């Protein structure tokens, strides 16, 4: 059994990007990311801080817009409009979830598709569906990188994704399909879940429930990727996979933390660099 070191793989990806940002800077091209956070959700604050830290490490200019909980739609849309038109900003990310009174869909739609480094805008989602994309969805792209690092071929394999969210499950399934896997998407209404997942050569768990995937659900020798980040009552972070028991059964497995999480940020940085190149006619 091999533990996939997401931290190390992310560090390698970020180092490549750091060199690319430096080369762009030599040509007089800067790279800038705007991060919007509304309210005081503690998990969102941690994610935003990590994104800012990654920008600093890579030489990407980051601008944080921390707005109060009672921000109105008008105020938020005005900020997005300003950033859409701001030359020094190549990528715009609005951290989700937003406070309940704000319309997430309208916010995603307002971000210019050229600056939508999350790839959440319907134009970018559509491009992913067709297989002709500018921006890769960050978490699924990070997972693909982790799978590739195992050396396990994706083509023709049975891949099962548990979870059908717009952020992870759906785009994850598309990326696997583009790589010629046979893909099954499971969700809360799926019957005989264990029967389906135990046929997976590659199993991706994006459920949001601690220790949901147990050894009886996993095929001997499978690659298991855990996208979950769940906080236990003790404060400890844990994934969707019962790591200690499942690890004995699979060929490769990601830990939580230190698996898929760090990769998501590296892919966000990659999208920001792509955005800057496109906006400067370098792609
Ligand atoms: N909230 C949880 N994951 C994400 C993400 O990838 N992007 C944004 N903007 N918000 C999130």
mmCIF file of C-alpha atoms and ligand atoms in Angstrom:
data_model
loop_
_atom_site.group_PDB
_atom_site.id
_atom_site.type_symbol
_atom_site.label_atom_id
_atom_site.label_comp_id
_atom_site.label_asym_id
_atom_site.label_seq_id
_atom_site.Cartn_x
_atom_site.Cartn_y
_atom_site.Cartn_z
ATOM 1 C CA UNK A 1 0.000 0.000 0.000
ATOM 2 C CA UNK A 2 1.276 3.456 -0.943
ATOM 3 C CA UNK A 3 0.176 6.679 0.693
ATOM 4 C CA UNK A 4 -0.114 9.397 -1.941
ATOM 5 C CA UNK A 5 1.738 12.462 -0.678
ATOM 6 C CA UNK A 6 -0.485 15.335 -1.825
ATOM 7 C CA UNK A 7 1.657 17.867 -0.008
ATOM 8 C CA UNK A 8 4.816 16.878 -1.886
ATOM 9 C CA UNK A 9 3.063 16.635 -5.257
ATOM 10 C CA UNK A 10 1.454 20.026 -4.655
ATOM 11 C CA UNK A 11 4.842 21.514 -3.724
ATOM 12 C CA UNK A 12 6.303 20.230 -7.002
ATOM 13 C CA UNK A 13 3.420 21.708 -9.025
ATOM 14 C CA UNK A 14 3.729 25.021 -7.212
ATOM 15 C CA UNK A 15 7.492 25.157 -7.830
ATOM 16 C CA UNK A 16 6.891 24.738 -11.576
ATOM 17 C CA UNK A 17 4.344 27.558 -11.411
ATOM 18 C CA UNK A 18 6.710 29.785 -9.427
ATOM 19 C CA UNK A 19 9.255 29.502 -12.245
ATOM 20 C CA UNK A 20 6.545 30.259 -14.793
ATOM 21 C CA UNK A 21 5.397 33.348 -12.876
ATOM 22 C CA UNK A 22 9.043 34.525 -12.692
ATOM 23 C CA UNK A 23 9.453 34.032 -16.463
ATOM 24 C CA UNK A 24 6.262 36.026 -17.091
ATOM 25 C CA UNK A 25 7.528 38.776 -14.813
ATOM 26 C CA UNK A 26 10.718 38.975 -16.930
ATOM 27 C CA UNK A 27 8.450 39.729 -19.883
ATOM 28 C CA UNK A 28 6.690 42.441 -17.892
ATOM 29 C CA UNK A 29 3.569 40.342 -17.272
ATOM 30 C CA UNK A 30 2.264 40.213 -13.699
ATOM 31 C CA UNK A 31 -0.225 37.672 -12.347
ATOM 32 C CA UNK A 32 -2.988 38.799 -9.965
ATOM 33 C CA UNK A 33 -5.740 36.986 -8.053
ATOM 34 C CA UNK A 34 -8.622 38.643 -6.188
ATOM 35 C CA UNK A 35 -10.159 36.608 -3.372
ATOM 36 C CA UNK A 36 -13.542 37.644 -1.993
ATOM 37 C CA UNK A 37 -14.747 36.343 1.362
ATOM 38 C CA UNK A 38 -18.091 37.351 2.858
ATOM 39 C CA UNK A 39 -18.791 36.830 6.554
ATOM 40 C CA UNK A 40 -16.775 34.956 9.145
ATOM 41 C CA UNK A 41 -17.066 31.235 8.425
ATOM 42 C CA UNK A 42 -13.951 29.795 10.127
ATOM 43 C CA UNK A 43 -13.339 27.059 7.516
ATOM 44 C CA UNK A 44 -13.592 29.595 4.691
ATOM 45 C CA UNK A 45 -11.122 31.832 6.516
ATOM 46 C CA UNK A 46 -8.588 28.967 6.673
ATOM 47 C CA UNK A 47 -9.037 28.184 2.944
ATOM 48 C CA UNK A 48 -8.677 31.848 1.954
ATOM 49 C CA UNK A 49 -5.532 32.222 4.080
ATOM 50 C CA UNK A 50 -4.033 29.148 2.404
ATOM 51 C CA UNK A 51 -4.820 30.559 -1.049
ATOM 52 C CA UNK A 52 -3.164 33.873 -0.146
ATOM 53 C CA UNK A 53 -0.088 32.053 1.203
ATOM 54 C CA UNK A 54 0.221 30.072 -2.032
ATOM 55 C CA UNK A 55 0.044 33.305 -4.058
ATOM 56 C CA UNK A 56 2.840 34.809 -1.966
ATOM 57 C CA UNK A 57 5.033 31.745 -2.466
ATOM 58 C CA UNK A 58 4.553 31.830 -6.233
ATOM 59 C CA UNK A 59 4.955 35.567 -6.754
ATOM 60 C CA UNK A 60 1.280 36.028 -7.633
ATOM 61 C CA UNK A 61 -0.212 39.323 -6.452
ATOM 62 C CA UNK A 62 -3.201 38.595 -4.220
ATOM 63 C CA UNK A 63 -5.877 41.070 -3.217
ATOM 64 C CA UNK A 64 -8.257 40.076 -0.443
ATOM 65 C CA UNK A 65 -11.736 41.576 -0.205
ATOM 66 C CA UNK A 66 -13.153 40.605 3.195
ATOM 67 C CA UNK A 67 -16.748 41.809 3.314
ATOM 68 C CA UNK A 68 -19.059 41.843 6.349
ATOM 69 C CA UNK A 69 -21.797 39.277 6.833
ATOM 70 C CA UNK A 70 -24.541 41.822 6.025
ATOM 71 C CA UNK A 71 -23.126 42.705 2.579
ATOM 72 C CA UNK A 72 -25.933 43.175 0.024
ATOM 73 C CA UNK A 73 -26.122 41.609 -3.446
ATOM 74 C CA UNK A 74 -25.749 45.096 -4.932
ATOM 75 C CA UNK A 75 -22.506 45.690 -3.049
ATOM 76 C CA UNK A 76 -21.079 42.288 -3.943
ATOM 77 C CA UNK A 77 -22.022 42.569 -7.621
ATOM 78 C CA UNK A 78 -20.526 46.087 -7.747
ATOM 79 C CA UNK A 79 -17.226 44.720 -6.409
ATOM 80 C CA UNK A 80 -17.219 41.866 -8.944
ATOM 81 C CA UNK A 81 -17.917 44.347 -11.739
ATOM 82 C CA UNK A 82 -14.986 46.476 -10.607
ATOM 83 C CA UNK A 83 -12.679 43.440 -10.508
ATOM 84 C CA UNK A 84 -13.901 42.194 -13.901
ATOM 85 C CA UNK A 85 -12.640 45.508 -15.312
ATOM 86 C CA UNK A 86 -9.428 45.737 -13.293
ATOM 87 C CA UNK A 87 -6.417 45.054 -15.540
ATOM 88 C CA UNK A 88 -4.034 43.913 -12.776
ATOM 89 C CA UNK A 89 -6.499 41.219 -11.681
ATOM 90 C CA UNK A 90 -6.448 38.085 -13.843
ATOM 91 C CA UNK A 91 -8.472 35.764 -11.625
ATOM 92 C CA UNK A 92 -11.453 36.302 -9.321
ATOM 93 C CA UNK A 93 -12.527 33.817 -6.688
ATOM 94 C CA UNK A 94 -15.502 34.262 -4.397
ATOM 95 C CA UNK A 95 -15.190 31.826 -1.504
ATOM 96 C CA UNK A 96 -18.282 29.662 -1.040
ATOM 97 C CA UNK A 97 -20.555 29.124 0.803
ATOM 98 C CA UNK A 98 -21.953 32.657 0.941
ATOM 99 C CA UNK A 99 -24.257 33.854 3.743
ATOM 100 C CA UNK A 100 -27.815 32.633 3.153
ATOM 101 C CA UNK A 101 -29.282 35.971 1.992
ATOM 102 C CA UNK A 102 -26.889 36.123 -0.986
ATOM 103 C CA UNK A 103 -27.620 34.427 -4.315
ATOM 104 C CA UNK A 104 -24.651 32.175 -5.086
ATOM 105 C CA UNK A 105 -25.767 31.444 -8.617
ATOM 106 C CA UNK A 106 -26.054 35.144 -9.485
ATOM 107 C CA UNK A 107 -22.603 35.779 -8.009
ATOM 108 C CA UNK A 108 -21.012 32.968 -10.045
ATOM 109 C CA UNK A 109 -22.752 34.256 -13.182
ATOM 110 C CA UNK A 110 -21.419 37.778 -12.572
ATOM 111 C CA UNK A 111 -17.745 36.769 -12.632
ATOM 112 C CA UNK A 112 -16.291 37.187 -16.103
ATOM 113 C CA UNK A 113 -15.678 33.672 -17.542
ATOM 114 C CA UNK A 114 -12.134 34.763 -18.511
ATOM 115 C CA UNK A 115 -11.360 35.477 -14.849
ATOM 116 C CA UNK A 116 -13.344 32.564 -13.371
ATOM 117 C CA UNK A 117 -10.403 30.567 -11.974
ATOM 118 C CA UNK A 118 -12.756 28.256 -10.029
ATOM 119 C CA UNK A 119 -14.358 27.221 -13.360
ATOM 120 C CA UNK A 120 -17.818 27.592 -11.779
ATOM 121 C CA UNK A 121 -19.370 29.894 -14.425
ATOM 122 C CA UNK A 122 -21.853 28.092 -16.737
ATOM 123 C CA UNK A 123 -19.653 28.938 -19.749
ATOM 124 C CA UNK A 124 -16.684 27.157 -18.174
ATOM 125 C CA UNK A 125 -18.828 24.287 -16.869
ATOM 126 C CA UNK A 126 -20.137 23.838 -20.426
ATOM 127 C CA UNK A 127 -16.609 23.832 -21.817
ATOM 128 C CA UNK A 128 -15.626 21.117 -19.356
ATOM 129 C CA UNK A 129 -18.595 19.047 -20.523
ATOM 130 C CA UNK A 130 -17.447 19.364 -24.154
ATOM 131 C CA UNK A 131 -13.846 18.632 -23.240
ATOM 132 C CA UNK A 132 -12.552 21.950 -24.582
ATOM 133 C CA UNK A 133 -11.648 23.853 -21.454
ATOM 134 C CA UNK A 134 -9.501 26.853 -20.535
ATOM 135 C CA UNK A 135 -9.735 26.282 -16.798
ATOM 136 C CA UNK A 136 -9.727 22.917 -15.120
ATOM 137 C CA UNK A 137 -12.047 22.559 -12.123
ATOM 138 C CA UNK A 138 -9.542 22.846 -9.246
ATOM 139 C CA UNK A 139 -10.372 19.898 -6.989
ATOM 140 C CA UNK A 140 -11.022 17.366 -9.780
ATOM 141 C CA UNK A 141 -7.884 18.519 -11.635
ATOM 142 C CA UNK A 142 -5.882 18.027 -8.457
ATOM 143 C CA UNK A 143 -7.308 14.534 -8.042
ATOM 144 C CA UNK A 144 -6.362 13.656 -11.643
ATOM 145 C CA UNK A 145 -2.797 14.786 -10.894
ATOM 146 C CA UNK A 146 -2.698 12.527 -7.825
ATOM 147 C CA UNK A 147 -4.013 9.562 -9.819
ATOM 148 C CA UNK A 148 -1.424 10.207 -12.555
ATOM 149 C CA UNK A 149 1.362 10.256 -9.960
ATOM 150 C CA UNK A 150 0.471 6.684 -8.962
ATOM 151 C CA UNK A 151 1.348 5.552 -12.491
ATOM 152 C CA UNK A 152 -1.979 3.719 -12.693
ATOM 153 C CA UNK A 153 -3.538 3.992 -16.167
ATOM 154 C CA UNK A 154 -7.054 5.507 -16.168
ATOM 155 C CA UNK A 155 -8.184 4.422 -19.637
ATOM 156 C CA UNK A 156 -10.671 1.549 -19.578
ATOM 157 C CA UNK A 157 -10.780 1.382 -15.779
ATOM 158 C CA UNK A 158 -13.892 1.244 -13.637
ATOM 159 C CA UNK A 159 -13.976 4.568 -11.820
ATOM 160 C CA UNK A 160 -16.604 5.279 -9.199
ATOM 161 C CA UNK A 161 -17.238 8.769 -7.852
ATOM 162 C CA UNK A 162 -19.309 9.032 -4.675
ATOM 163 C CA UNK A 163 -20.935 12.472 -4.662
ATOM 164 C CA UNK A 164 -22.511 14.587 -7.404
ATOM 165 C CA UNK A 165 -21.808 18.173 -6.364
ATOM 166 C CA UNK A 166 -21.172 20.852 -8.964
ATOM 167 C CA UNK A 167 -17.789 21.594 -7.374
ATOM 168 C CA UNK A 168 -16.420 18.043 -7.177
ATOM 169 C CA UNK A 169 -18.543 15.031 -8.145
ATOM 170 C CA UNK A 170 -19.872 16.141 -11.540
ATOM 171 C CA UNK A 171 -16.687 17.722 -12.968
ATOM 172 C CA UNK A 172 -14.609 14.841 -11.508
ATOM 173 C CA UNK A 173 -16.717 12.366 -13.442
ATOM 174 C CA UNK A 174 -16.233 14.405 -16.634
ATOM 175 C CA UNK A 175 -12.438 14.500 -16.318
ATOM 176 C CA UNK A 176 -12.344 10.725 -15.776
ATOM 177 C CA UNK A 177 -14.643 10.238 -18.762
ATOM 178 C CA UNK A 178 -12.393 12.430 -20.941
ATOM 179 C CA UNK A 179 -9.590 10.028 -20.017
ATOM 180 C CA UNK A 180 -11.648 7.085 -21.302
ATOM 181 C CA UNK A 181 -12.577 5.584 -17.944
ATOM 182 C CA UNK A 182 -15.904 3.829 -17.413
ATOM 183 C CA UNK A 183 -17.461 6.161 -14.855
ATOM 184 C CA UNK A 184 -20.226 5.534 -12.338
ATOM 185 C CA UNK A 185 -21.571 8.388 -10.215
ATOM 186 C CA UNK A 186 -23.099 7.372 -6.884
ATOM 187 C CA UNK A 187 -25.092 9.593 -4.509
ATOM 188 C CA UNK A 188 -27.419 9.518 -1.512
ATOM 189 C CA UNK A 189 -30.198 7.757 -3.449
ATOM 190 C CA UNK A 190 -27.926 5.055 -4.931
ATOM 191 C CA UNK A 191 -29.002 1.517 -4.130
ATOM 192 C CA UNK A 192 -26.476 -1.217 -3.336
ATOM 193 C CA UNK A 193 -23.692 1.339 -2.959
ATOM 194 C CA UNK A 194 -21.098 -1.110 -1.605
ATOM 195 C CA UNK A 195 -21.728 -3.471 -4.497
ATOM 196 C CA UNK A 196 -20.949 -0.704 -6.988
ATOM 197 C CA UNK A 197 -17.984 0.832 -5.183
ATOM 198 C CA UNK A 198 -16.355 -2.553 -4.606
ATOM 199 C CA UNK A 199 -15.990 -2.917 -8.378
ATOM 200 C CA UNK A 200 -14.019 0.337 -8.652
ATOM 201 C CA UNK A 201 -10.392 0.244 -9.776
ATOM 202 C CA UNK A 202 -10.311 3.925 -8.876
ATOM 203 C CA UNK A 203 -12.640 5.207 -6.151
ATOM 204 C CA UNK A 204 -13.119 8.926 -5.471
ATOM 205 C CA UNK A 205 -15.028 9.835 -2.312
ATOM 206 C CA UNK A 206 -16.606 13.304 -2.153
ATOM 207 C CA UNK A 207 -19.467 12.766 0.258
ATOM 208 C CA UNK A 208 -18.825 15.021 3.238
ATOM 209 C CA UNK A 209 -19.319 12.302 5.870
ATOM 210 C CA UNK A 210 -16.556 11.134 8.164
ATOM 211 C CA UNK A 211 -15.375 7.523 7.710
ATOM 212 C CA UNK A 212 -18.178 6.843 5.201
ATOM 213 C CA UNK A 213 -16.113 4.501 3.017
ATOM 214 C CA UNK A 214 -15.394 1.260 4.853
ATOM 215 C CA UNK A 215 -13.218 -1.696 3.734
ATOM 216 C CA UNK A 216 -16.197 -3.777 2.516
ATOM 217 C CA UNK A 217 -16.836 -1.026 -0.075
ATOM 218 C CA UNK A 218 -13.334 -1.183 -1.558
ATOM 219 C CA UNK A 219 -11.872 -3.562 -4.138
ATOM 220 C CA UNK A 220 -8.572 -5.234 -3.298
ATOM 221 C CA UNK A 221 -5.768 -3.209 -4.930
ATOM 222 C CA UNK A 222 -7.905 -0.145 -5.754
ATOM 223 C CA UNK A 223 -6.698 3.464 -5.891
ATOM 224 C CA UNK A 224 -8.693 5.394 -3.280
ATOM 225 C CA UNK A 225 -8.855 9.194 -3.376
ATOM 226 C CA UNK A 226 -10.469 10.986 -0.450
ATOM 227 C CA UNK A 227 -11.791 14.487 -1.163
ATOM 228 C CA UNK A 228 -13.674 14.856 2.137
ATOM 229 C CA UNK A 229 -12.686 17.276 4.866
ATOM 230 C CA UNK A 230 -14.768 16.624 7.964
ATOM 231 C CA UNK A 231 -14.161 18.039 11.398
ATOM 232 C CA UNK A 232 -14.810 15.583 14.212
ATOM 233 C CA UNK A 233 -16.170 16.713 17.577
ATOM 234 C CA UNK A 234 -12.653 16.384 18.938
ATOM 235 C CA UNK A 235 -11.584 19.062 16.445
ATOM 236 C CA UNK A 236 -9.564 16.546 14.429
ATOM 237 C CA UNK A 237 -9.853 16.661 10.634
ATOM 238 C CA UNK A 238 -10.795 13.488 8.846
ATOM 239 C CA UNK A 239 -11.802 12.451 5.358
ATOM 240 C CA UNK A 240 -14.710 10.454 3.939
ATOM 241 C CA UNK A 241 -12.657 7.257 4.001
ATOM 242 C CA UNK A 242 -12.018 5.105 7.062
ATOM 243 C CA UNK A 243 -8.295 5.459 6.324
ATOM 244 C CA UNK A 244 -6.832 3.109 8.939
ATOM 245 C CA UNK A 245 -8.952 0.146 7.855
ATOM 246 C CA UNK A 246 -9.203 0.853 4.113
ATOM 247 C CA UNK A 247 -5.477 1.415 3.635
ATOM 248 C CA UNK A 248 -4.728 -2.281 4.094
ATOM 249 C CA UNK A 249 -6.902 -3.120 1.116
ATOM 250 C CA UNK A 250 -5.860 -0.666 -1.577
ATOM 251 C CA UNK A 251 -2.764 -0.107 -3.720
ATOM 252 C CA UNK A 252 -2.743 3.698 -3.239
ATOM 253 C CA UNK A 253 -4.636 5.976 -0.876
ATOM 254 C CA UNK A 254 -4.662 9.705 -0.039
ATOM 255 C CA UNK A 255 -4.497 10.859 3.582
ATOM 256 C CA UNK A 256 -6.602 13.695 5.051
ATOM 257 C CA UNK A 257 -5.140 16.199 5.590
ATOM 258 C CA UNK A 258 -2.270 16.176 3.092
ATOM 259 C CA UNK A 259 -3.975 14.504 0.119
ATOM 260 C CA UNK A 260 -6.422 16.185 -2.233
ATOM 261 C CA UNK A 261 -6.604 19.483 -0.277
ATOM 262 C CA UNK A 262 -3.156 20.877 -1.126
ATOM 263 C CA UNK A 263 -3.640 19.911 -4.786
ATOM 264 C CA UNK A 264 -6.790 22.038 -5.093
ATOM 265 C CA UNK A 265 -4.795 25.143 -4.231
ATOM 266 C CA UNK A 266 -2.002 24.262 -6.673
ATOM 267 C CA UNK A 267 -4.586 23.889 -9.461
ATOM 268 C CA UNK A 268 -6.153 27.242 -8.523
ATOM 269 C CA UNK A 269 -2.712 28.805 -8.930
ATOM 270 C CA UNK A 270 -2.317 27.050 -12.297
ATOM 271 C CA UNK A 271 -5.652 28.482 -13.470
ATOM 272 C CA UNK A 272 -4.606 31.966 -12.345
ATOM 273 C CA UNK A 273 -1.381 31.720 -14.379
ATOM 274 C CA UNK A 274 -3.394 30.456 -17.383
ATOM 275 C CA UNK A 275 -5.792 33.410 -17.010
ATOM 276 C CA UNK A 276 -2.894 35.889 -16.976
ATOM 277 C CA UNK A 277 -1.351 34.293 -20.064
ATOM 278 C CA UNK A 278 -4.656 34.364 -21.946
ATOM 279 C CA UNK A 279 -5.347 37.976 -21.005
ATOM 280 C CA UNK A 280 -1.900 38.920 -22.290
ATOM 281 C CA UNK A 281 -2.341 36.995 -25.552
ATOM 282 C CA UNK A 282 0.353 34.503 -24.584
ATOM 283 C CA UNK A 283 -1.849 31.438 -25.162
HETATM 284 N N1 LIG B 1 -15.685 26.395 -1.130
HETATM 285 C C1 LIG B 1 -15.296 25.104 -1.045
HETATM 286 N N2 LIG B 1 -14.522 24.770 -2.091
HETATM 287 C C2 LIG B 1 -14.407 25.872 -2.847
HETATM 288 C C3 LIG B 1 -13.729 26.161 -4.056
HETATM 289 O O1 LIG B 1 -13.061 25.327 -4.661
HETATM 290 N N3 LIG B 1 -13.850 27.436 -4.500
HETATM 291 C C4 LIG B 1 -14.579 28.379 -3.865
HETATM 292 N N4 LIG B 1 -14.649 29.596 -4.413
HETATM 293 N N5 LIG B 1 -15.233 28.144 -2.751
HETATM 294 C C5 LIG B 1 -15.137 26.900 -2.242
#
